[in-house]
């Protein structure tokens, strides 16, 4: 699955966008008070989204970033 991890992440990004559900960040514990971000800790939630971003960072510098639009 390591070689297909980027594709799997992209698929889940598209599904998240289609279903209007943001999965939670597992094991998230400490919020950085200096950053004003919309965190989704531990448990997912519904949200209206127009775009989804999928970053894939691989060994040897093989990197890709995809933006999906609803």
Short mmCIF file of C-alpha atoms in Angstrom, two decimals, residues 2-4 10-11 30 32 39 49 59 63:
data_model
loop_
_atom_site.label_atom_id
_atom_site.label_comp_id
_atom_site.label_asym_id
_atom_site.label_seq_id
_atom_site.Cartn_x
_atom_site.Cartn_y
_atom_site.Cartn_z
CA UNK A 2 2.99 2.32 0.46
CA UNK A 3 3.28 2.88 -3.29
CA UNK A 4 -0.43 3.63 -3.61
CA UNK A 10 -6.61 11.49 -3.23
CA UNK A 11 -9.62 9.15 -3.37
CA UNK A 30 -2.40 20.09 21.73
CA UNK A 32 -1.05 25.77 18.82
CA UNK A 39 -8.91 22.14 13.59
CA UNK A 49 -16.61 22.49 1.16
CA UNK A 59 10.70 8.92 -0.52
CA UNK A 63 6.00 14.85 -4.16
#
